[in-house]
mmCIF file of N, CA, C and O in Angstrom:
data_model
loop_
_atom_site.group_PDB
_atom_site.id
_atom_site.type_symbol
_atom_site.label_atom_id
_atom_site.label_comp_id
_atom_site.label_asym_id
_atom_site.label_seq_id
_atom_site.Cartn_x
_atom_site.Cartn_y
_atom_site.Cartn_z
ATOM 1 N N HIS A 686 -48.370 -6.031 6.956
ATOM 2 C CA HIS A 686 -47.360 -5.099 6.507
ATOM 3 C C HIS A 686 -46.569 -5.740 5.372
ATOM 4 O O HIS A 686 -46.173 -6.892 5.474
ATOM 5 N N ASP A 687 -46.346 -5.009 4.341
ATOM 6 C CA ASP A 687 -45.542 -5.488 3.219
ATOM 7 C C ASP A 687 -44.255 -4.664 3.149
ATOM 8 O O ASP A 687 -44.300 -3.431 3.081
ATOM 9 N N PHE A 688 -43.125 -5.357 3.178
ATOM 10 C CA PHE A 688 -41.829 -4.722 3.022
ATOM 11 C C PHE A 688 -41.178 -5.255 1.752
ATOM 12 O O PHE A 688 -41.337 -6.429 1.421
ATOM 13 N N ALA A 689 -40.440 -4.411 1.066
ATOM 14 C CA ALA A 689 -39.688 -4.847 -0.111
ATOM 15 C C ALA A 689 -38.347 -4.120 -0.106
ATOM 16 O O ALA A 689 -38.300 -2.897 0.064
ATOM 17 N N LEU A 690 -37.286 -4.874 -0.255
ATOM 18 C CA LEU A 690 -35.941 -4.314 -0.355
ATOM 19 C C LEU A 690 -35.457 -4.591 -1.768
ATOM 20 O O LEU A 690 -35.536 -5.728 -2.245
ATOM 21 N N ALA A 691 -34.991 -3.561 -2.445
ATOM 22 C CA ALA A 691 -34.534 -3.725 -3.825
ATOM 23 C C ALA A 691 -33.189 -3.034 -4.013
ATOM 24 O O ALA A 691 -32.899 -2.031 -3.353
ATOM 25 N N SER A 692 -32.394 -3.579 -4.909
ATOM 26 C CA SER A 692 -31.136 -2.937 -5.287
ATOM 27 C C SER A 692 -30.994 -3.019 -6.794
ATOM 28 O O SER A 692 -31.565 -3.901 -7.450
ATOM 29 N N TRP A 693 -30.243 -2.078 -7.336
ATOM 30 C CA TRP A 693 -30.059 -2.003 -8.767
ATOM 31 C C TRP A 693 -28.607 -1.642 -9.028
ATOM 32 O O TRP A 693 -28.107 -0.638 -8.511
ATOM 33 N N LEU A 694 -27.923 -2.466 -9.786
ATOM 34 C CA LEU A 694 -26.535 -2.231 -10.168
ATOM 35 C C LEU A 694 -26.517 -1.812 -11.629
ATOM 36 O O LEU A 694 -27.126 -2.468 -12.479
ATOM 37 N N ARG A 695 -25.829 -0.724 -11.903
ATOM 38 C CA ARG A 695 -25.658 -0.264 -13.285
ATOM 39 C C ARG A 695 -24.174 -0.202 -13.564
ATOM 40 O O ARG A 695 -23.432 0.523 -12.871
ATOM 41 N N ALA A 696 -23.718 -0.968 -14.533
ATOM 42 C CA ALA A 696 -22.307 -0.979 -14.916
ATOM 43 C C ALA A 696 -22.204 -0.567 -16.382
ATOM 44 O O ALA A 696 -22.919 -1.101 -17.228
ATOM 45 N N VAL A 697 -21.335 0.389 -16.660
ATOM 46 C CA VAL A 697 -21.159 0.917 -18.008
ATOM 47 C C VAL A 697 -19.681 0.817 -18.367
ATOM 48 O O VAL A 697 -18.814 1.232 -17.592
ATOM 49 N N GLY A 698 -19.403 0.280 -19.525
ATOM 50 C CA GLY A 698 -18.019 0.148 -19.982
ATOM 51 C C GLY A 698 -17.480 1.452 -20.537
ATOM 52 O O GLY A 698 -18.190 2.459 -20.608
ATOM 53 N N PRO A 699 -16.223 1.461 -20.940
ATOM 54 C CA PRO A 699 -15.626 2.672 -21.516
ATOM 55 C C PRO A 699 -16.446 3.157 -22.713
ATOM 56 O O PRO A 699 -16.917 2.350 -23.520
ATOM 57 N N THR A 700 -16.636 4.472 -22.804
ATOM 58 C CA THR A 700 -17.479 5.045 -23.849
ATOM 59 C C THR A 700 -16.680 6.055 -24.672
ATOM 60 O O THR A 700 -16.185 7.044 -24.119
ATOM 61 N N PRO A 701 -16.548 5.830 -25.999
ATOM 62 C CA PRO A 701 -15.870 6.823 -26.849
ATOM 63 C C PRO A 701 -16.669 8.125 -26.863
ATOM 64 O O PRO A 701 -17.897 8.114 -26.916
ATOM 65 N N LEU A 702 -15.955 9.239 -26.807
ATOM 66 C CA LEU A 702 -16.609 10.539 -26.759
ATOM 67 C C LEU A 702 -16.444 11.356 -28.032
ATOM 68 O O LEU A 702 -17.030 12.424 -28.160
ATOM 69 N N ASN A 703 -15.621 10.856 -28.946
ATOM 70 C CA ASN A 703 -15.484 11.548 -30.223
ATOM 71 C C ASN A 703 -15.376 10.505 -31.334
ATOM 72 O O ASN A 703 -15.208 9.310 -31.081
ATOM 73 N N ASN A 704 -15.470 10.962 -32.580
ATOM 74 C CA ASN A 704 -15.520 10.036 -33.711
ATOM 75 C C ASN A 704 -14.259 9.202 -33.867
ATOM 76 O O ASN A 704 -14.341 8.046 -34.280
ATOM 77 N N ASP A 705 -13.104 9.756 -33.558
ATOM 78 C CA ASP A 705 -11.867 8.977 -33.745
ATOM 79 C C ASP A 705 -11.499 8.150 -32.507
ATOM 80 O O ASP A 705 -10.508 7.428 -32.518
ATOM 81 N N GLY A 706 -12.289 8.231 -31.443
ATOM 82 C CA GLY A 706 -12.073 7.384 -30.269
ATOM 83 C C GLY A 706 -10.862 7.732 -29.430
ATOM 84 O O GLY A 706 -10.389 6.912 -28.642
ATOM 85 N N THR A 707 -10.359 8.960 -29.572
ATOM 86 C CA THR A 707 -9.170 9.345 -28.786
ATOM 87 C C THR A 707 -9.541 9.803 -27.377
ATOM 88 O O THR A 707 -8.693 9.789 -26.491
ATOM 89 N N ASP A 708 -10.764 10.226 -27.181
ATOM 90 C CA ASP A 708 -11.234 10.614 -25.842
ATOM 91 C C ASP A 708 -12.264 9.590 -25.389
ATOM 92 O O ASP A 708 -13.237 9.314 -26.091
ATOM 93 N N ILE A 709 -12.048 9.050 -24.196
ATOM 94 C CA ILE A 709 -12.875 7.966 -23.675
ATOM 95 C C ILE A 709 -13.372 8.318 -22.273
ATOM 96 O O ILE A 709 -12.597 8.782 -21.436
ATOM 97 N N HIS A 710 -14.672 8.106 -22.027
ATOM 98 C CA HIS A 710 -15.189 8.190 -20.650
ATOM 99 C C HIS A 710 -14.911 6.834 -20.013
ATOM 100 O O HIS A 710 -15.269 5.799 -20.572
ATOM 101 N N PRO A 711 -14.270 6.794 -18.847
ATOM 102 C CA PRO A 711 -13.922 5.508 -18.234
ATOM 103 C C PRO A 711 -15.164 4.725 -17.791
ATOM 104 O O PRO A 711 -16.241 5.292 -17.608
ATOM 105 N N SER A 712 -14.987 3.439 -17.619
ATOM 106 C CA SER A 712 -16.083 2.602 -17.126
ATOM 107 C C SER A 712 -16.423 2.988 -15.691
ATOM 108 O O SER A 712 -15.587 3.559 -14.979
ATOM 109 N N TYR A 713 -17.658 2.685 -15.292
ATOM 110 C CA TYR A 713 -18.086 2.985 -13.919
ATOM 111 C C TYR A 713 -19.240 2.069 -13.546
ATOM 112 O O TYR A 713 -19.861 1.440 -14.407
ATOM 113 N N ALA A 714 -19.515 2.008 -12.259
ATOM 114 C CA ALA A 714 -20.668 1.252 -11.758
ATOM 115 C C ALA A 714 -21.309 2.043 -10.628
ATOM 116 O O ALA A 714 -20.614 2.697 -9.841
ATOM 117 N N THR A 715 -22.625 1.994 -10.567
ATOM 118 C CA THR A 715 -23.358 2.625 -9.473
ATOM 119 C C THR A 715 -24.328 1.598 -8.885
ATOM 120 O O THR A 715 -24.743 0.660 -9.568
ATOM 121 N N ILE A 716 -24.677 1.797 -7.628
ATOM 122 C CA ILE A 716 -25.632 0.933 -6.949
ATOM 123 C C ILE A 716 -26.704 1.817 -6.322
ATOM 124 O O ILE A 716 -26.386 2.806 -5.661
ATOM 125 N N ASN A 717 -27.950 1.467 -6.548
ATOM 126 C CA ASN A 717 -29.088 2.132 -5.907
ATOM 127 C C ASN A 717 -29.791 1.111 -5.021
ATOM 128 O O ASN A 717 -29.855 -0.072 -5.379
ATOM 129 N N MET A 718 -30.295 1.542 -3.883
ATOM 130 C CA MET A 718 -31.049 0.652 -2.993
ATOM 131 C C MET A 718 -32.261 1.388 -2.450
ATOM 132 O O MET A 718 -32.202 2.598 -2.232
ATOM 133 N N ASN A 719 -33.346 0.648 -2.250
ATOM 134 C CA ASN A 719 -34.514 1.255 -1.613
ATOM 135 C C ASN A 719 -35.279 0.210 -0.807
ATOM 136 O O ASN A 719 -35.223 -0.986 -1.078
ATOM 137 N N LEU A 720 -35.974 0.711 0.208
ATOM 138 C CA LEU A 720 -36.839 -0.091 1.064
ATOM 139 C C LEU A 720 -38.234 0.510 0.979
ATOM 140 O O LEU A 720 -38.406 1.714 1.175
ATOM 141 N N ASP A 721 -39.207 -0.337 0.633
ATOM 142 C CA ASP A 721 -40.597 0.100 0.524
ATOM 143 C C ASP A 721 -41.419 -0.559 1.627
ATOM 144 O O ASP A 721 -41.184 -1.715 1.973
ATOM 145 N N TRP A 722 -42.395 0.191 2.144
ATOM 146 C CA TRP A 722 -43.284 -0.336 3.183
ATOM 147 C C TRP A 722 -44.711 0.071 2.864
ATOM 148 O O TRP A 722 -44.992 1.231 2.569
ATOM 149 N N THR A 723 -45.611 -0.897 2.913
ATOM 150 C CA THR A 723 -47.031 -0.649 2.731
ATOM 151 C C THR A 723 -47.768 -1.278 3.912
ATOM 152 O O THR A 723 -47.654 -2.481 4.135
ATOM 153 N N PRO A 724 -48.516 -0.482 4.691
ATOM 154 C CA PRO A 724 -49.255 -1.034 5.829
ATOM 155 C C PRO A 724 -50.472 -1.827 5.351
ATOM 156 O O PRO A 724 -50.850 -1.739 4.183
ATOM 157 N N PRO A 725 -51.097 -2.586 6.260
ATOM 158 C CA PRO A 725 -52.256 -3.405 5.872
ATOM 159 C C PRO A 725 -53.396 -2.603 5.229
ATOM 160 O O PRO A 725 -54.107 -3.126 4.379
ATOM 161 N N SER A 726 -53.578 -1.359 5.605
ATOM 162 C CA SER A 726 -54.671 -0.556 5.032
ATOM 163 C C SER A 726 -54.462 -0.277 3.547
ATOM 164 O O SER A 726 -55.408 0.047 2.840
ATOM 165 N N LYS A 727 -53.225 -0.375 3.079
ATOM 166 C CA LYS A 727 -52.857 -0.119 1.673
ATOM 167 C C LYS A 727 -53.190 1.302 1.228
ATOM 168 O O LYS A 727 -53.253 1.599 0.049
ATOM 169 N N LYS A 728 -53.430 2.208 2.164
ATOM 170 C CA LYS A 728 -53.773 3.587 1.819
ATOM 171 C C LYS A 728 -52.535 4.467 1.631
ATOM 172 O O LYS A 728 -52.622 5.555 1.080
ATOM 173 N N VAL A 729 -51.402 4.010 2.124
ATOM 174 C CA VAL A 729 -50.175 4.784 1.998
ATOM 175 C C VAL A 729 -49.029 3.821 1.709
ATOM 176 O O VAL A 729 -49.039 2.673 2.144
ATOM 177 N N ALA A 730 -48.078 4.291 0.951
ATOM 178 C CA ALA A 730 -46.868 3.517 0.681
ATOM 179 C C ALA A 730 -45.687 4.435 0.960
ATOM 180 O O ALA A 730 -45.664 5.581 0.517
ATOM 181 N N VAL A 731 -44.728 3.945 1.714
ATOM 182 C CA VAL A 731 -43.567 4.743 2.105
ATOM 183 C C VAL A 731 -42.313 4.088 1.533
ATOM 184 O O VAL A 731 -42.168 2.861 1.590
ATOM 185 N N SER A 732 -41.426 4.913 0.994
ATOM 186 C CA SER A 732 -40.162 4.432 0.441
ATOM 187 C C SER A 732 -39.021 5.276 0.974
ATOM 188 O O SER A 732 -39.175 6.480 1.212
ATOM 189 N N ALA A 733 -37.880 4.642 1.153
ATOM 190 C CA ALA A 733 -36.641 5.342 1.505
ATOM 191 C C ALA A 733 -35.523 4.661 0.733
ATOM 192 O O ALA A 733 -35.542 3.442 0.532
ATOM 193 N N GLY A 734 -34.570 5.447 0.287
ATOM 194 C CA GLY A 734 -33.509 4.829 -0.493
ATOM 195 C C GLY A 734 -32.289 5.698 -0.650
ATOM 196 O O GLY A 734 -32.237 6.837 -0.177
ATOM 197 N N VAL A 735 -31.315 5.115 -1.331
ATOM 198 C CA VAL A 735 -30.058 5.786 -1.636
ATOM 199 C C VAL A 735 -29.755 5.547 -3.102
ATOM 200 O O VAL A 735 -29.786 4.406 -3.574
ATOM 201 N N ARG A 736 -29.487 6.610 -3.816
ATOM 202 C CA ARG A 736 -29.031 6.515 -5.204
ATOM 203 C C ARG A 736 -27.524 6.768 -5.223
ATOM 204 O O ARG A 736 -27.035 7.613 -4.487
ATOM 205 N N ASN A 737 -26.811 6.045 -6.059
ATOM 206 C CA ASN A 737 -25.350 6.137 -6.160
ATOM 207 C C ASN A 737 -24.712 5.860 -4.793
ATOM 208 O O ASN A 737 -23.940 6.650 -4.265
ATOM 209 N N LEU A 738 -25.050 4.721 -4.246
ATOM 210 C CA LEU A 738 -24.602 4.320 -2.909
ATOM 211 C C LEU A 738 -23.089 4.416 -2.738
ATOM 212 O O LEU A 738 -22.604 4.813 -1.684
ATOM 213 N N THR A 739 -22.334 4.095 -3.766
ATOM 214 C CA THR A 739 -20.865 4.111 -3.682
ATOM 215 C C THR A 739 -20.266 5.492 -3.930
ATOM 216 O O THR A 739 -19.049 5.650 -3.907
ATOM 217 N N ASN A 740 -21.115 6.494 -4.181
ATOM 218 C CA ASN A 740 -20.678 7.872 -4.420
ATOM 219 C C ASN A 740 -19.687 7.965 -5.586
ATOM 220 O O ASN A 740 -18.707 8.692 -5.541
ATOM 221 N N THR A 741 -19.962 7.218 -6.630
ATOM 222 C CA THR A 741 -19.107 7.173 -7.817
ATOM 223 C C THR A 741 -19.218 8.475 -8.597
ATOM 224 O O THR A 741 -20.310 8.998 -8.790
ATOM 225 N N SER A 742 -18.084 8.999 -9.056
ATOM 226 C CA SER A 742 -18.074 10.177 -9.933
ATOM 227 C C SER A 742 -18.165 9.689 -11.375
ATOM 228 O O SER A 742 -17.348 8.870 -11.807
ATOM 229 N N TYR A 743 -19.148 10.168 -12.109
ATOM 230 C CA TYR A 743 -19.314 9.780 -13.502
ATOM 231 C C TYR A 743 -20.145 10.844 -14.203
ATOM 232 O O TYR A 743 -20.724 11.717 -13.571
ATOM 233 N N SER A 744 -20.188 10.742 -15.520
ATOM 234 C CA SER A 744 -21.008 11.655 -16.303
ATOM 235 C C SER A 744 -22.335 10.984 -16.595
ATOM 236 O O SER A 744 -22.381 9.887 -17.162
ATOM 237 N N GLY A 745 -23.411 11.615 -16.201
ATOM 238 C CA GLY A 745 -24.731 11.063 -16.449
ATOM 239 C C GLY A 745 -25.217 11.308 -17.865
ATOM 240 O O GLY A 745 -26.185 10.712 -18.313
ATOM 241 N N TRP A 746 -24.536 12.183 -18.590
ATOM 242 C CA TRP A 746 -24.941 12.507 -19.947
ATOM 243 C C TRP A 746 -23.716 13.008 -20.692
ATOM 244 O O TRP A 746 -23.194 14.082 -20.405
ATOM 245 N N ASN A 747 -23.221 12.207 -21.603
ATOM 246 C CA ASN A 747 -22.027 12.577 -22.370
ATOM 247 C C ASN A 747 -22.415 13.389 -23.597
ATOM 248 O O ASN A 747 -23.409 13.106 -24.249
ATOM 249 N N GLN A 748 -21.611 14.388 -23.890
ATOM 250 C CA GLN A 748 -21.779 15.212 -25.095
ATOM 251 C C GLN A 748 -20.791 14.684 -26.131
ATOM 252 O O GLN A 748 -19.593 14.934 -26.024
ATOM 253 N N LEU A 749 -21.268 13.956 -27.110
ATOM 254 C CA LEU A 749 -20.377 13.413 -28.124
ATOM 255 C C LEU A 749 -19.900 14.519 -29.047
ATOM 256 O O LEU A 749 -20.669 15.383 -29.449
ATOM 257 N N ASN A 750 -18.597 14.482 -29.374
ATOM 258 C CA ASN A 750 -17.971 15.483 -30.239
ATOM 259 C C ASN A 750 -18.225 16.902 -29.742
ATOM 260 O O ASN A 750 -18.502 17.817 -30.512
ATOM 261 N N ALA A 751 -18.137 17.105 -28.455
ATOM 262 C CA ALA A 751 -18.450 18.396 -27.836
ATOM 263 C C ALA A 751 -17.463 19.480 -28.249
ATOM 264 O O ALA A 751 -16.273 19.233 -28.423
ATOM 265 N N VAL A 752 -17.976 20.680 -28.377
ATOM 266 C CA VAL A 752 -17.148 21.838 -28.690
ATOM 267 C C VAL A 752 -16.247 22.138 -27.498
ATOM 268 O O VAL A 752 -16.708 22.162 -26.351
ATOM 269 N N GLY A 753 -14.971 22.331 -27.745
ATOM 270 C CA GLY A 753 -14.037 22.691 -26.686
ATOM 271 C C GLY A 753 -13.725 21.532 -25.732
ATOM 272 O O GLY A 753 -13.169 21.750 -24.666
ATOM 273 N N GLY A 754 -14.090 20.307 -26.089
ATOM 274 C CA GLY A 754 -13.778 19.153 -25.250
ATOM 275 C C GLY A 754 -14.600 19.041 -23.978
ATOM 276 O O GLY A 754 -14.238 18.333 -23.054
ATOM 277 N N ARG A 755 -15.734 19.738 -23.920
ATOM 278 C CA ARG A 755 -16.593 19.638 -22.725
ATOM 279 C C ARG A 755 -17.569 18.484 -22.920
ATOM 280 O O ARG A 755 -18.721 18.665 -23.282
ATOM 281 N N TYR A 756 -17.047 17.281 -22.697
ATOM 282 C CA TYR A 756 -17.814 16.062 -22.942
ATOM 283 C C TYR A 756 -18.714 15.664 -21.787
ATOM 284 O O TYR A 756 -19.613 14.864 -21.953
ATOM 285 N N TYR A 757 -18.410 16.145 -20.585
ATOM 286 C CA TYR A 757 -19.015 15.582 -19.386
ATOM 287 C C TYR A 757 -20.056 16.496 -18.747
ATOM 288 O O TYR A 757 -19.909 17.705 -18.714
ATOM 289 N N ASN A 758 -21.080 15.886 -18.221
ATOM 290 C CA ASN A 758 -22.077 16.544 -17.389
ATOM 291 C C ASN A 758 -22.145 15.717 -16.116
ATOM 292 O O ASN A 758 -22.646 14.590 -16.135
ATOM 293 N N PRO A 759 -21.593 16.209 -15.024
ATOM 294 C CA PRO A 759 -21.500 15.399 -13.805
ATOM 295 C C PRO A 759 -22.861 14.907 -13.319
ATOM 296 O O PRO A 759 -23.830 15.654 -13.278
ATOM 297 N N ALA A 760 -22.901 13.636 -12.959
ATOM 298 C CA ALA A 760 -24.107 13.055 -12.361
ATOM 299 C C ALA A 760 -24.108 13.392 -10.872
ATOM 300 O O ALA A 760 -23.059 13.709 -10.291
ATOM 301 N N PRO A 761 -25.262 13.328 -10.226
ATOM 302 C CA PRO A 761 -25.323 13.655 -8.799
ATOM 303 C C PRO A 761 -24.499 12.685 -7.952
ATOM 304 O O PRO A 761 -24.374 11.514 -8.288
ATOM 305 N N PRO A 762 -23.935 13.175 -6.862
ATOM 306 C CA PRO A 762 -23.251 12.280 -5.927
ATOM 307 C C PRO A 762 -24.285 11.439 -5.170
ATOM 308 O O PRO A 762 -25.477 11.443 -5.524
ATOM 309 N N ARG A 763 -23.864 10.755 -4.136
ATOM 310 C CA ARG A 763 -24.789 9.950 -3.329
ATOM 311 C C ARG A 763 -25.971 10.821 -2.904
ATOM 312 O O ARG A 763 -25.804 11.941 -2.444
ATOM 313 N N THR A 764 -27.163 10.302 -3.105
ATOM 314 C CA THR A 764 -28.395 11.032 -2.802
ATOM 315 C C THR A 764 -29.325 10.120 -2.011
ATOM 316 O O THR A 764 -29.524 8.965 -2.389
ATOM 317 N N MET A 765 -29.891 10.641 -0.925
ATOM 318 C CA MET A 765 -30.849 9.884 -0.130
ATOM 319 C C MET A 765 -32.227 10.517 -0.277
ATOM 320 O O MET A 765 -32.339 11.722 -0.478
ATOM 321 N N TYR A 766 -33.258 9.684 -0.194
ATOM 322 C CA TYR A 766 -34.611 10.211 -0.349
ATOM 323 C C TYR A 766 -35.603 9.426 0.500
ATOM 324 O O TYR A 766 -35.359 8.282 0.873
ATOM 325 N N VAL A 767 -36.714 10.076 0.797
ATOM 326 C CA VAL A 767 -37.857 9.461 1.462
ATOM 327 C C VAL A 767 -39.094 9.959 0.714
ATOM 328 O O VAL A 767 -39.183 11.136 0.369
ATOM 329 N N SER A 768 -40.025 9.056 0.454
ATOM 330 C CA SER A 768 -41.249 9.473 -0.225
ATOM 331 C C SER A 768 -42.444 8.732 0.364
ATOM 332 O O SER A 768 -42.297 7.662 0.952
ATOM 333 N N ALA A 769 -43.598 9.330 0.200
ATOM 334 C CA ALA A 769 -44.843 8.710 0.636
ATOM 335 C C ALA A 769 -45.903 8.964 -0.428
ATOM 336 O O ALA A 769 -45.994 10.053 -0.985
ATOM 337 N N VAL A 770 -46.687 7.945 -0.705
ATOM 338 C CA VAL A 770 -47.784 8.044 -1.651
ATOM 339 C C VAL A 770 -49.055 7.666 -0.913
ATOM 340 O O VAL A 770 -49.139 6.605 -0.308
ATOM 341 N N TRP A 771 -50.035 8.552 -0.974
ATOM 342 C CA TRP A 771 -51.293 8.350 -0.268
ATOM 343 C C TRP A 771 -52.381 8.078 -1.298
ATOM 344 O O TRP A 771 -52.615 8.886 -2.200
ATOM 345 N N ASP A 772 -53.053 6.946 -1.162
ATOM 346 C CA ASP A 772 -54.128 6.556 -2.072
ATOM 347 C C ASP A 772 -55.438 7.141 -1.549
ATOM 348 O O ASP A 772 -55.917 6.754 -0.490
ATOM 349 N N LEU A 773 -56.041 8.052 -2.294
ATOM 350 C CA LEU A 773 -57.265 8.717 -1.865
ATOM 351 C C LEU A 773 -58.528 7.965 -2.280
ATOM 352 O O LEU A 773 -59.626 8.416 -1.978
ATOM 353 N N HIS A 774 -58.394 6.862 -2.941
ATOM 354 C CA HIS A 774 -59.580 6.088 -3.372
ATOM 355 C C HIS A 774 -60.043 5.157 -2.296
ATOM 356 O O HIS A 774 -59.390 4.540 -1.599
#
């Protein structure tokens, strides 16, 4: 059996949202974690994880110089997932 535990930290500093720098998206950090398992047969791989473990509110895609000041597109909150990949070869 093969197990793998992984984590990923993403830290972003303050981001100017317009040309004159008067509107700023604040800094933020997110943490993702996942656990992978592959049995000896290697025919299937199973993963489970959490994205945005700290449930941080941030914009996943900023609109620079946005019309009407709508600079932000909210990123997803904490999200959990399970996946399986089956090798048919």
